[in-house]
CSV table of N, CA and C in Angstrom, one decimal:
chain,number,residue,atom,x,y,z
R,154,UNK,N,61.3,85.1,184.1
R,154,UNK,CA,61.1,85.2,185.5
R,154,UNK,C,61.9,86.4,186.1
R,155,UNK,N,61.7,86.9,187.3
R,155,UNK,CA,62.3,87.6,188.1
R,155,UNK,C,62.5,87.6,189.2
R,156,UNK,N,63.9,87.9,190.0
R,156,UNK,CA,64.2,88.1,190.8
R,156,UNK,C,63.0,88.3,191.8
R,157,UNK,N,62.9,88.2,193.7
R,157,UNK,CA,62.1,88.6,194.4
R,157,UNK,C,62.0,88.9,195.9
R,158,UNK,N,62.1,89.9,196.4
R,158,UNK,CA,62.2,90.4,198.2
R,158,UNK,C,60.8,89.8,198.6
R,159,UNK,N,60.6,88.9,199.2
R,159,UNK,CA,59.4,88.7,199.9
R,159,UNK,C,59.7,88.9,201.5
R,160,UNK,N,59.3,90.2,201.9
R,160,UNK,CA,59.5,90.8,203.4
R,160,UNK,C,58.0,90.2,204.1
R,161,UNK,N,58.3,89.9,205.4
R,161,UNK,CA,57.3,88.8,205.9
R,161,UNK,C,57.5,90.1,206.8
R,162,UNK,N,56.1,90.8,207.3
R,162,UNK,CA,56.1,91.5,208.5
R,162,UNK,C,55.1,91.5,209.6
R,163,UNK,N,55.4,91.8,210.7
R,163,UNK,CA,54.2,91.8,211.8
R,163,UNK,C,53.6,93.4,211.8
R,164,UNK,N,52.3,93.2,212.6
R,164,UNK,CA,51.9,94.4,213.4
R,164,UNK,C,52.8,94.8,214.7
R,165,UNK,N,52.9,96.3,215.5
R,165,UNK,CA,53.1,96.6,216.5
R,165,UNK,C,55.1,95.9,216.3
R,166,UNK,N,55.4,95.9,214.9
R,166,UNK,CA,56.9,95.3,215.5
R,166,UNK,C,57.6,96.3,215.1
R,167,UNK,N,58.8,96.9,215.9
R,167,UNK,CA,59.6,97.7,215.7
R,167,UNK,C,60.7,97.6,214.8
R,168,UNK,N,61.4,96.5,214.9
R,168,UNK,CA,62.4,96.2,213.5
R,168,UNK,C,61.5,96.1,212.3
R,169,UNK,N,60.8,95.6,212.1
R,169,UNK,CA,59.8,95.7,211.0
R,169,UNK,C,59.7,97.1,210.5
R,170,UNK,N,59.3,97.7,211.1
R,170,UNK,CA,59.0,99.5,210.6
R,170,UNK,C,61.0,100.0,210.8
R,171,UNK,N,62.0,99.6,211.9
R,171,UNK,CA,63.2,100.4,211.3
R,171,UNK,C,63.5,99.8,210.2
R,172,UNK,N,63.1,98.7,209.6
R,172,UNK,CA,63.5,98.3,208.2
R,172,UNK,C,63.2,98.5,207.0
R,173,UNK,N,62.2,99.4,207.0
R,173,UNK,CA,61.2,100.3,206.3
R,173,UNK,C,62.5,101.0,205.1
R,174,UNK,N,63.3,102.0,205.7
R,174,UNK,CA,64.0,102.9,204.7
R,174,UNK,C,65.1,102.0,203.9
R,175,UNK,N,65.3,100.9,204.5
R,175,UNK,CA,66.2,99.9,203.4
R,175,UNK,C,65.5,99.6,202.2
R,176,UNK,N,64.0,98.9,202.7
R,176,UNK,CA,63.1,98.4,201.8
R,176,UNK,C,63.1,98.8,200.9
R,177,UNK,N,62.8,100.6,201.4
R,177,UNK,CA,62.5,101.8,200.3
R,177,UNK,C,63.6,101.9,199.2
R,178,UNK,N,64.4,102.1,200.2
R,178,UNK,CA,66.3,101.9,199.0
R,178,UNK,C,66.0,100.7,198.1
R,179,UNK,N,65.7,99.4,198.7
R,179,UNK,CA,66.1,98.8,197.5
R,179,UNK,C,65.0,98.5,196.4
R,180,UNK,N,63.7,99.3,197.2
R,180,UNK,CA,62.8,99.3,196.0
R,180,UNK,C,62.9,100.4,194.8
R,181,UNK,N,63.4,101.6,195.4
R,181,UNK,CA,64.0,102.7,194.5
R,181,UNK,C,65.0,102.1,193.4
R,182,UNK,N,66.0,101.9,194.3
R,182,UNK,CA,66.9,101.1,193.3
R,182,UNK,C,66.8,99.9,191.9
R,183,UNK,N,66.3,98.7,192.8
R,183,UNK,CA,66.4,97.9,192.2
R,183,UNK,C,65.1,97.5,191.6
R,184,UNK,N,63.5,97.6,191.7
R,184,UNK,CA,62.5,97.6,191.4
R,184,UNK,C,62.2,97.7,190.0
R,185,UNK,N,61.8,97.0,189.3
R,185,UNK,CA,62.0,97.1,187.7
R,185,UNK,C,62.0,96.1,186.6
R,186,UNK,N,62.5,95.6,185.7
R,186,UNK,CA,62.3,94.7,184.9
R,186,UNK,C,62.7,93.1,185.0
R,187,UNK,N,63.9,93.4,186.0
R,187,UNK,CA,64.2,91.9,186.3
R,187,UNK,C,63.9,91.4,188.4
R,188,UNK,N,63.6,92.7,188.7
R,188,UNK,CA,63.0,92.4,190.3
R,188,UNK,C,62.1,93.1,190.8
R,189,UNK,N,61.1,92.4,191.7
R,189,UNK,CA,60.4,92.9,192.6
R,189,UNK,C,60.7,92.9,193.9
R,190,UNK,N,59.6,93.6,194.6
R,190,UNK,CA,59.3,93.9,196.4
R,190,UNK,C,58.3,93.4,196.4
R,191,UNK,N,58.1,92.5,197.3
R,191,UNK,CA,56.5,92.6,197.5
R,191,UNK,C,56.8,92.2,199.4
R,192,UNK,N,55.5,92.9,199.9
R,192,UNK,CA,55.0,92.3,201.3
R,192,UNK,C,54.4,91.5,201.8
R,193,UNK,N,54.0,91.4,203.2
R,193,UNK,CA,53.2,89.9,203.5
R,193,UNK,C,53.0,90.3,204.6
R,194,UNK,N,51.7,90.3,204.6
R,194,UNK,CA,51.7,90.1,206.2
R,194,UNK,C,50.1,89.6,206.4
R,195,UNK,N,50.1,89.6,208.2
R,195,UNK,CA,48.9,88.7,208.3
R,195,UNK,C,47.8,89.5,209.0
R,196,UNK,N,48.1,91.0,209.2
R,196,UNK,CA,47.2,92.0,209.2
R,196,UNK,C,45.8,91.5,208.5
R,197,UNK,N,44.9,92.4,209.1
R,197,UNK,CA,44.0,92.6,208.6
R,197,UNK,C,43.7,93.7,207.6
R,198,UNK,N,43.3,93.3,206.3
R,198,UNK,CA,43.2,94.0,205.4
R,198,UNK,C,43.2,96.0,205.5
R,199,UNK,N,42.2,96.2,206.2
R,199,UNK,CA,42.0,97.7,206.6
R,199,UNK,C,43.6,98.4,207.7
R,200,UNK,N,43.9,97.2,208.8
R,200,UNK,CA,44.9,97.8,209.1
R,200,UNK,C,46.2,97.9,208.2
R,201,UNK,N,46.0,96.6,207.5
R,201,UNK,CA,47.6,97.1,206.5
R,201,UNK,C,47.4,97.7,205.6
R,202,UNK,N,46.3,98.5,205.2
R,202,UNK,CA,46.3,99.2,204.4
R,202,UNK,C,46.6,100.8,205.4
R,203,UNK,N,46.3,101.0,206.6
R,203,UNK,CA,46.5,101.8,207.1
R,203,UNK,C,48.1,102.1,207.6
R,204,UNK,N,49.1,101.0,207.6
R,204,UNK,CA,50.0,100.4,208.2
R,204,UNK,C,51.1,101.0,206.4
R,205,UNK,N,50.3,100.8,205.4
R,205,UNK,CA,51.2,101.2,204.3
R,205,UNK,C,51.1,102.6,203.8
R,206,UNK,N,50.3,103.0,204.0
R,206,UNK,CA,50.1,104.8,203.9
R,206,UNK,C,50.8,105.3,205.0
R,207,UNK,N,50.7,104.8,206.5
R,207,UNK,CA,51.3,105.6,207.1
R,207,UNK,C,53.1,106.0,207.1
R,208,UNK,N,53.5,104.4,206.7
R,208,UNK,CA,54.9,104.6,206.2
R,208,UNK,C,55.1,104.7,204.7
R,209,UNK,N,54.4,105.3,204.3
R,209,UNK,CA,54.3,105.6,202.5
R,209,UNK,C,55.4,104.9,201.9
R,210,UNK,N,54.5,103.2,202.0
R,210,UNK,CA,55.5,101.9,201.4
R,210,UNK,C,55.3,101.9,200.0
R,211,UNK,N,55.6,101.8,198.8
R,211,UNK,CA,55.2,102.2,197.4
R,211,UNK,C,55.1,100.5,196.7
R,212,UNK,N,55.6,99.3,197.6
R,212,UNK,CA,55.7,98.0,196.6
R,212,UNK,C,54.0,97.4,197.6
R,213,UNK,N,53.7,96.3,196.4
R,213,UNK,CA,52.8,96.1,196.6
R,213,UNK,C,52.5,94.9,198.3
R,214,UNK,N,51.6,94.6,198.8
R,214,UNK,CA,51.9,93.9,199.8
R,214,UNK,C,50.5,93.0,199.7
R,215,UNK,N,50.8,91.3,199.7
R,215,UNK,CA,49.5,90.4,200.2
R,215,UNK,C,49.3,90.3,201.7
R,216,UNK,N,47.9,90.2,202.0
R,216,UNK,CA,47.3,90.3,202.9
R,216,UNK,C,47.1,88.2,203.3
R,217,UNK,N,47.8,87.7,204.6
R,217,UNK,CA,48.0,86.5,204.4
R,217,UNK,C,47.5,86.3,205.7
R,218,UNK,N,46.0,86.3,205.7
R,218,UNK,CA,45.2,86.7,207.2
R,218,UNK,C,45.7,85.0,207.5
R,219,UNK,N,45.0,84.1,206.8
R,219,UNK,CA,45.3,82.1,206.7
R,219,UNK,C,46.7,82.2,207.7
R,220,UNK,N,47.9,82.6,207.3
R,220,UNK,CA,49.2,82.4,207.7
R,220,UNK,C,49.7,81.2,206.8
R,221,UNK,N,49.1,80.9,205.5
R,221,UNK,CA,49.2,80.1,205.0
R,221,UNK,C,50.6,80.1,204.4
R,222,UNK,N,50.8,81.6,203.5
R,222,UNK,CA,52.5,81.3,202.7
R,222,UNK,C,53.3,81.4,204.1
R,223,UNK,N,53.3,81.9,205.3
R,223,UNK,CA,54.5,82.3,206.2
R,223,UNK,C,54.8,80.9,206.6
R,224,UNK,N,53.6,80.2,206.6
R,224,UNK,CA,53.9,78.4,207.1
R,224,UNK,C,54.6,77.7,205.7
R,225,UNK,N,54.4,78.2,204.7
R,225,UNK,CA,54.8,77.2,203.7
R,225,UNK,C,56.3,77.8,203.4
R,226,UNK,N,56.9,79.1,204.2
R,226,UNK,CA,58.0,79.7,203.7
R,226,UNK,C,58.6,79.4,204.9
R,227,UNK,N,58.4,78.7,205.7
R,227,UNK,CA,58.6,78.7,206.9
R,227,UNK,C,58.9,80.1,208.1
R,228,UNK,N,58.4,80.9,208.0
R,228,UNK,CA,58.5,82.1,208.4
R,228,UNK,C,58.2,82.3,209.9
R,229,UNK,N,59.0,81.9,211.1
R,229,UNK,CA,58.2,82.1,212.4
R,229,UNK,C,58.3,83.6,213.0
R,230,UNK,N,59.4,83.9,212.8
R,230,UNK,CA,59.0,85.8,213.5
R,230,UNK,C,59.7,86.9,212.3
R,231,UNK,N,59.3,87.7,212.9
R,231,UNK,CA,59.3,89.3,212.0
R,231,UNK,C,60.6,89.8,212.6
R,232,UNK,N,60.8,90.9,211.4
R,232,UNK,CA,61.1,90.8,209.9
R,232,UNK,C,61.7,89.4,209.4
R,233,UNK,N,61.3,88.9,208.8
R,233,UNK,CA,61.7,88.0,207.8
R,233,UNK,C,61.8,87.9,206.5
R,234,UNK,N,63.1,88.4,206.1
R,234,UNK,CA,62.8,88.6,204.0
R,234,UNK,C,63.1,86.9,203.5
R,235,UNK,N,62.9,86.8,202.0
R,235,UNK,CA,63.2,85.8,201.7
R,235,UNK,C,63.8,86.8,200.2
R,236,UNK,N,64.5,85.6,199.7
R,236,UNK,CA,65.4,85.9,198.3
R,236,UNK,C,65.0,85.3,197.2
R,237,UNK,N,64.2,85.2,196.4
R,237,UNK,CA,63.3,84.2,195.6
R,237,UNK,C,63.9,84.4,193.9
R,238,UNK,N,64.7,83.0,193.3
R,238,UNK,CA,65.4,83.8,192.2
R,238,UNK,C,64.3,83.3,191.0
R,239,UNK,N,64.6,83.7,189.6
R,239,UNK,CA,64.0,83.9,188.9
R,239,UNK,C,63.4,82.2,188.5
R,240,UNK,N,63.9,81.2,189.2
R,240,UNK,CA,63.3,80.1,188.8
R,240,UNK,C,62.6,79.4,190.0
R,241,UNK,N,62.2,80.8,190.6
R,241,UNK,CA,60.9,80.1,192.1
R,241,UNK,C,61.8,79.8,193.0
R,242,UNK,N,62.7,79.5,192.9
R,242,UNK,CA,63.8,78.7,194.3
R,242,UNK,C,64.0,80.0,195.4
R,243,UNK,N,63.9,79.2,196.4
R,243,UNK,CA,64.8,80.6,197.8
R,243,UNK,C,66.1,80.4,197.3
R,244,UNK,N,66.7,81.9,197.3
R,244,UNK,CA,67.8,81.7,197.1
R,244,UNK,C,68.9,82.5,198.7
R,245,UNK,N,67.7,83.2,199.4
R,245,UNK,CA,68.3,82.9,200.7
R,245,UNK,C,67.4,83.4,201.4
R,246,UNK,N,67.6,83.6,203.0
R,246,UNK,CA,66.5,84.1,203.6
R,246,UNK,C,67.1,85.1,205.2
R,247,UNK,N,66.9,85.8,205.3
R,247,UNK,CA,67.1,87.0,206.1
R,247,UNK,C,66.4,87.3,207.1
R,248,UNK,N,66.8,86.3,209.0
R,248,UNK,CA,65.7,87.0,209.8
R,248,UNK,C,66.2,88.4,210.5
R,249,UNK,N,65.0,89.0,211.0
R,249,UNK,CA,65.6,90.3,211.9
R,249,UNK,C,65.5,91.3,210.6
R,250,UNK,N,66.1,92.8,210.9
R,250,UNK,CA,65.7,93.7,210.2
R,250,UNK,C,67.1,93.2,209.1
R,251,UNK,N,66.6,94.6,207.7
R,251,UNK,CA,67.6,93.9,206.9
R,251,UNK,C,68.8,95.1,207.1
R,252,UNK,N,70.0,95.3,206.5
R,252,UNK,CA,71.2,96.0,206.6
R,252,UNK,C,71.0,96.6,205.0
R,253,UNK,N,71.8,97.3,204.7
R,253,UNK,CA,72.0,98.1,202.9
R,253,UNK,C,72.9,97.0,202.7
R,254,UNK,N,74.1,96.1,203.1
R,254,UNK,CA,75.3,95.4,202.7
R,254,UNK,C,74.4,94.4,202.3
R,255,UNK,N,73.9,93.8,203.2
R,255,UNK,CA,73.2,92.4,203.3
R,255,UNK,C,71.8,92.3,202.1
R,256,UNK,N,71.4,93.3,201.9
R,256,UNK,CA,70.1,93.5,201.1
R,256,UNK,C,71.0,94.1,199.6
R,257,UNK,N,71.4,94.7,199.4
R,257,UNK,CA,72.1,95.1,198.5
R,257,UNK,C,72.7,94.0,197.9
R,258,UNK,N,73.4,93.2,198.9
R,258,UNK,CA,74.2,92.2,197.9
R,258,UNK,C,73.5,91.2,197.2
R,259,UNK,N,72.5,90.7,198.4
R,259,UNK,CA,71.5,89.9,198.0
R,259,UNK,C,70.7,89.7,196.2
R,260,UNK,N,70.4,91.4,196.2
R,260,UNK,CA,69.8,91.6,195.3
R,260,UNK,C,70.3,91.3,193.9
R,261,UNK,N,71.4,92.1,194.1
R,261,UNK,CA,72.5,92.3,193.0
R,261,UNK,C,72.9,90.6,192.5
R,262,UNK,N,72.7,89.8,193.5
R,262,UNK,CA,73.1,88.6,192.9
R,262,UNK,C,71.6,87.7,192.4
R,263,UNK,N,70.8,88.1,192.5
R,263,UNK,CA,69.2,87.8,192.0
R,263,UNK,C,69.5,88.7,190.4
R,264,UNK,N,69.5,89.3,190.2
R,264,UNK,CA,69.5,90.2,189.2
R,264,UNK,C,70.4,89.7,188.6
R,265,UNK,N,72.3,89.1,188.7
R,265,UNK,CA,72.9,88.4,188.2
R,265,UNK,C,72.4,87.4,187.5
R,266,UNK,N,71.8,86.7,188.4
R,266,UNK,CA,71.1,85.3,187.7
R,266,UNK,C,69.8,85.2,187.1
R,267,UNK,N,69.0,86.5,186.9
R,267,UNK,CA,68.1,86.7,185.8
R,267,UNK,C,68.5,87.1,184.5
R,268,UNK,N,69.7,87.9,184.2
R,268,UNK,CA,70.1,88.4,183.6
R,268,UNK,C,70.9,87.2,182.8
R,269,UNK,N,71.7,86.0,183.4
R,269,UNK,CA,72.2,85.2,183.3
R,269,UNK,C,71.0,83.9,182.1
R,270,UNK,N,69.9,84.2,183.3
R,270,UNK,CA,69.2,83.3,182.3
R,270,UNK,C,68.4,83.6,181.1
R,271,UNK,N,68.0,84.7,181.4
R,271,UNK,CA,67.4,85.6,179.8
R,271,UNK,C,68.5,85.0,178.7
R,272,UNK,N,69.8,85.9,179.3
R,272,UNK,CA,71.3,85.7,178.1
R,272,UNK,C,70.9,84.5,177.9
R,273,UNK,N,71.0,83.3,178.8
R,273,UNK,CA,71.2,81.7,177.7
R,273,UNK,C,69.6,81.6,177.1
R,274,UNK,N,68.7,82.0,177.7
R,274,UNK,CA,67.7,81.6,176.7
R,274,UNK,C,67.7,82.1,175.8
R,275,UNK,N,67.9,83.4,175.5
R,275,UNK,CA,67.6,84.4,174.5
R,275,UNK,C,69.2,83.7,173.4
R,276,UNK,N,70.5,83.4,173.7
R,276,UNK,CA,71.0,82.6,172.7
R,276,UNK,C,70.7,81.3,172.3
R,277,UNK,N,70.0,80.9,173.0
R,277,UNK,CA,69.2,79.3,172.3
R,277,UNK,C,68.1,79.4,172.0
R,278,UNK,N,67.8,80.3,171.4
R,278,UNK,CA,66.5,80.6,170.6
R,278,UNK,C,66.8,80.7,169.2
R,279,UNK,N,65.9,80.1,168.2
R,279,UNK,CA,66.6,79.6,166.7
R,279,UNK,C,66.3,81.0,166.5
């Protein structure tokens, strides 16, 4: 498994888009073998596609027209990240835009604990 940013975003919201160049940081950064980015929003297909070009977002984003995962993640307003570790569990959740301290750390400790679990599985393998 891997680590996981699930950013829950609206249309027309402004923390949403100032939180854009963190995203980017920690998708630059950290994006890779033991974590992803992914998005969410409840746009309409054509506008979030227009909504991801225009801020040349590069991780992938689901289109959650239902509002089905925001209700099951409990997600009521934007930005909302969630912290998802490599065994499906929240491992925290972040409302309002995110910060580099607060996302950064976050991460780094998702990636601890993938890394943590590969190690014991990969030594308890005959």
């Amino acid at each position: 498994g891997k680590g996981l940013l699930l950013n829950f975003y609206g249309k027309a919201c402004r923390p949403c888009e100032q939180e854009i160049p963190i995203l980017r940081r920690i998708y630059k950064r950290y994006n890779g073998e033991n974590f992803r980015v992914l998005g969410v929003t409840s746009q309409e297909t054509r506008l979030a596609a227009s909504f991801l070009k225009y801020h040349k977002i590069p991780w992938p984003t689901l289109t959650d027209r239902q509002v089905e995962l925001r209700g099951q993640m409990g997600v009521s307003s934007f930005p909302t990240t969630i912290f998802v570790g490599a065994d499906g569990l929240v491992a925290g959740i972040h409302t309002g835009p995110l910060d580099w301290k607060t996302a950064s750390a976050a991460v780094e400790q998702l990636i601890i604990s993938v890394r943590a679990k590969q190690k014991k599985a990969s030594s308890a393998a005959p």
